[in-house]
mmCIF file of C-alpha atoms in Angstrom:
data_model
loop_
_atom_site.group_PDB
_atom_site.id
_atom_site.type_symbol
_atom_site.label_atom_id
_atom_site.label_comp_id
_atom_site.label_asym_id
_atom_site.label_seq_id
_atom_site.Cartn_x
_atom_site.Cartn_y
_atom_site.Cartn_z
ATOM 1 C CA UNK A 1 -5.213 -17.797 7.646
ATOM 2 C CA UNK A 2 -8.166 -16.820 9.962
ATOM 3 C CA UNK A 3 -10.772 -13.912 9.900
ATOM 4 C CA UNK A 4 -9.062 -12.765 12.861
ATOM 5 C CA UNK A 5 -5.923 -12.335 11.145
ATOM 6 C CA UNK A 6 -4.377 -9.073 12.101
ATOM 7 C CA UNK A 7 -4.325 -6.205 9.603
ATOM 8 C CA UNK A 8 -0.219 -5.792 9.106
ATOM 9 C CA UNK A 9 -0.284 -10.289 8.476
ATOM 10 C CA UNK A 10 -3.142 -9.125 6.003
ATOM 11 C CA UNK A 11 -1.292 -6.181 4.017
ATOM 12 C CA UNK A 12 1.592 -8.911 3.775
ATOM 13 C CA UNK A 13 -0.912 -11.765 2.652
ATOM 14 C CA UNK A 14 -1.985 -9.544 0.053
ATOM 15 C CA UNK A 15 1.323 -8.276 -1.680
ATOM 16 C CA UNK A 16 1.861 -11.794 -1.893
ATOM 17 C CA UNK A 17 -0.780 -12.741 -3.583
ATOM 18 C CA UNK A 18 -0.112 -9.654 -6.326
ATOM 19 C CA UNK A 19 3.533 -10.101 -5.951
ATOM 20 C CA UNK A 20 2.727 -13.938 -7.099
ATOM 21 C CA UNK A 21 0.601 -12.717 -10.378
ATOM 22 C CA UNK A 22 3.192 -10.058 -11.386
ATOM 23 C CA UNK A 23 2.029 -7.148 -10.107
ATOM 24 C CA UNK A 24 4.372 -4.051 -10.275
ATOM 25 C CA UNK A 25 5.824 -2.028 -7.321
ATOM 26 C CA UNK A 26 3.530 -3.437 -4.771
ATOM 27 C CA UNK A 27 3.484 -1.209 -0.964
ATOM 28 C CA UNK A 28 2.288 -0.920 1.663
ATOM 29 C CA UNK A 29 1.872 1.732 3.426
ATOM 30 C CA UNK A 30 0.190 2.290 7.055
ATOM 31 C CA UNK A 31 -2.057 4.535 7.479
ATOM 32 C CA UNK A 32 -3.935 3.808 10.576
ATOM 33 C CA UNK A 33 -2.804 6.816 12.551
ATOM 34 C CA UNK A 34 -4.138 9.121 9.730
ATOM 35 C CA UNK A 35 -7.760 7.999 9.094
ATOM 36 C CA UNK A 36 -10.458 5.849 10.733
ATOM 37 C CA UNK A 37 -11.225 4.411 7.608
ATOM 38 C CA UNK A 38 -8.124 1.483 7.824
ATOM 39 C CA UNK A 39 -5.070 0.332 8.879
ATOM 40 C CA UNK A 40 -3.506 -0.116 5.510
ATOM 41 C CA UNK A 41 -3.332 0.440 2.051
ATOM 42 C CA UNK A 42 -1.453 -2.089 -0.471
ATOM 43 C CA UNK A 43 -0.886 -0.364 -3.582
ATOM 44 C CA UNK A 44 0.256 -2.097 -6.938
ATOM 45 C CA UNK A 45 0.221 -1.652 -10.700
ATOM 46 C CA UNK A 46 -0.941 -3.799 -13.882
ATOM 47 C CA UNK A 47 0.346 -3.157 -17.071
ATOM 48 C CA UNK A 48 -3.020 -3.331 -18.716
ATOM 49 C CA UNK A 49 -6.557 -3.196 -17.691
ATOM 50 C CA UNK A 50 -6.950 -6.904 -17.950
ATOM 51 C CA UNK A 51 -3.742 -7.710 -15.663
ATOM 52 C CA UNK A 52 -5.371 -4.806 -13.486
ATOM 53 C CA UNK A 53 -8.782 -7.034 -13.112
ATOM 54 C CA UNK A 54 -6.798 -10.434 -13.463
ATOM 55 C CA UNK A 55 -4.419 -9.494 -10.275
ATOM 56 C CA UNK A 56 -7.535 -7.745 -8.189
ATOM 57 C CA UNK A 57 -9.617 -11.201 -9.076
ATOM 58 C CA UNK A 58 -6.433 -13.725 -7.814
ATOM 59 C CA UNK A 59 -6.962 -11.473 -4.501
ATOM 60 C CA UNK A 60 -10.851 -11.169 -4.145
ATOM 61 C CA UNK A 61 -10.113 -15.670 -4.968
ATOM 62 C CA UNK A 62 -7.573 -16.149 -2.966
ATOM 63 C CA UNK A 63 -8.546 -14.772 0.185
ATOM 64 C CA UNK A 64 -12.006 -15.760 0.121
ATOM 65 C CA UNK A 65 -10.679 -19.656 -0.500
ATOM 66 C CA UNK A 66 -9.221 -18.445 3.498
ATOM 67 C CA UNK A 67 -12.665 -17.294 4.548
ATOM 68 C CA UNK A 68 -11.714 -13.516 3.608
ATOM 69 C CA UNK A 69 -14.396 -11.531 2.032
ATOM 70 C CA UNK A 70 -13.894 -7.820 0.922
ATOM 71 C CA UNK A 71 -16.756 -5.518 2.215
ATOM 72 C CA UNK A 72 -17.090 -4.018 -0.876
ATOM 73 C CA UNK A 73 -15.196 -3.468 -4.538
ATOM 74 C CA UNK A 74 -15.047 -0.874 -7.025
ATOM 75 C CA UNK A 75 -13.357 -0.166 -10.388
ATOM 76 C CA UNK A 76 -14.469 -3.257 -12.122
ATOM 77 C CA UNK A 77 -16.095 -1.973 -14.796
ATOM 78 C CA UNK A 78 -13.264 0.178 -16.164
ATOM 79 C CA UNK A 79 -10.431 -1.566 -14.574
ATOM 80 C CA UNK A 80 -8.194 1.530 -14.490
ATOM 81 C CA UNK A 81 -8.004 1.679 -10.593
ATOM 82 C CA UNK A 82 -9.847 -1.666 -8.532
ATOM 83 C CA UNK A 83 -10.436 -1.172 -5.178
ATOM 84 C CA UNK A 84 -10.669 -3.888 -2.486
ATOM 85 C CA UNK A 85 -11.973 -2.808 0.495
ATOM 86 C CA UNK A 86 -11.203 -5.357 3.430
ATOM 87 C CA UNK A 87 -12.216 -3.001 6.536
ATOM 88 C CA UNK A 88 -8.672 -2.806 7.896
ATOM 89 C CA UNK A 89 -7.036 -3.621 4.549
ATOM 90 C CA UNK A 90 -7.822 -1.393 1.636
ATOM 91 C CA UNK A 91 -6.314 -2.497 -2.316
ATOM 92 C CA UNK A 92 -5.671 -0.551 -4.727
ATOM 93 C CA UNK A 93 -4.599 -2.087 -8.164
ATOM 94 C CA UNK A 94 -4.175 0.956 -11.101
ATOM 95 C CA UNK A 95 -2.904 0.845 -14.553
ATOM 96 C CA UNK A 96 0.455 3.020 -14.458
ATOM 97 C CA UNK A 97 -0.882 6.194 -15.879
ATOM 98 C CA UNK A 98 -3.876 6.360 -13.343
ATOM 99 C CA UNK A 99 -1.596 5.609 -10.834
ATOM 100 C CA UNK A 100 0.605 8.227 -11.536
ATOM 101 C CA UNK A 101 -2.257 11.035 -11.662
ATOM 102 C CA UNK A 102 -3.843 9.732 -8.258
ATOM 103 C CA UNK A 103 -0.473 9.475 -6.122
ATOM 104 C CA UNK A 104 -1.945 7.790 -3.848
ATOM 105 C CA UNK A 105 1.979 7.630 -1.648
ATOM 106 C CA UNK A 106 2.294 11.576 -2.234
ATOM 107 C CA UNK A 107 -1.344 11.789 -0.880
ATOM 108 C CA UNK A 108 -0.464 9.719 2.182
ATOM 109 C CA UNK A 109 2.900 10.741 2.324
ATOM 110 C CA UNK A 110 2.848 10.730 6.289
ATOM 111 C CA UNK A 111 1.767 6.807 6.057
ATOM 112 C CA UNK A 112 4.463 4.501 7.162
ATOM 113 C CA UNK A 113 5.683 2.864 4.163
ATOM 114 C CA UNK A 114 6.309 -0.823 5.781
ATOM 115 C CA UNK A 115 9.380 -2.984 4.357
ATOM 116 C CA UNK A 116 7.883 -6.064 2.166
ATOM 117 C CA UNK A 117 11.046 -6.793 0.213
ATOM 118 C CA UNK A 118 11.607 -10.092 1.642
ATOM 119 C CA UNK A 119 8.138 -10.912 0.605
ATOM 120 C CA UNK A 120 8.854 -9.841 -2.867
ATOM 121 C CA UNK A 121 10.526 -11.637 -6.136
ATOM 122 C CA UNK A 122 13.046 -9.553 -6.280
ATOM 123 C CA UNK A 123 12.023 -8.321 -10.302
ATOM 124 C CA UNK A 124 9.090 -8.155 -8.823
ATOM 125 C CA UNK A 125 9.568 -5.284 -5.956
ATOM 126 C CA UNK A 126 10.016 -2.065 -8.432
#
């Protein structure tokens, strides 16, 4: 994978990766034609705070082993909601509960949820 990779071969790249470390119901969802602020979002859940920071790290690790830095991260600290920020990729990893009060797909409802179950173990997917 290049820097030039496009932003849709990213979003996919990225579920991947959390789908790989266990990460729960992992979307995407495109969002380009709402905001100028990204192409996509790729949403997923850890079951705990650590999981939360373990499946952002594998990202932030992976990626960059490809040459892939993130602009900028937050949420470390607390690990309730980590944020990747890859310009035209944006991840967001939450524990359930702080997913659930954010709603980030109600909030971007007219996003195009894109179809990444054949990227997905199928466990995995919900």
């Amino acid at each position: 994978m290049e820097n030039n990779i496009d932003s849709k071969a990213l979003a996919i790249e990225i579920a991947k990766i959390l789908d790989q470390k266990k990460a729960q119901d992992v979307r995407v969802l495109k969002v380009e034609s709402l905001t100028v602020l990204t192409d996509y979002f790729v949403i997923a859940s850890g079951t705990s705070t650590t999981q939360v920071g373990s499946l952002a790290d594998e990202v932030e690790f992976a990626l960059s082993q490809k040459g892939i830095e993130p602009i900028s991260t937050e949420g470390f600290d607390s690990k309730n909601w980590v944020l990747l920020d890859y310009s035209n990729v944006i991840v967001h990893v939450f524990v359930p509960n702080t997913r659930t009060y954010y709603d980030l797909e109600h909030l971007w409802a007219d996003g195009e949820p894109i179809d990444i179950s054949e990227y997905l173990t199928p466990d995995h997917s919900l």
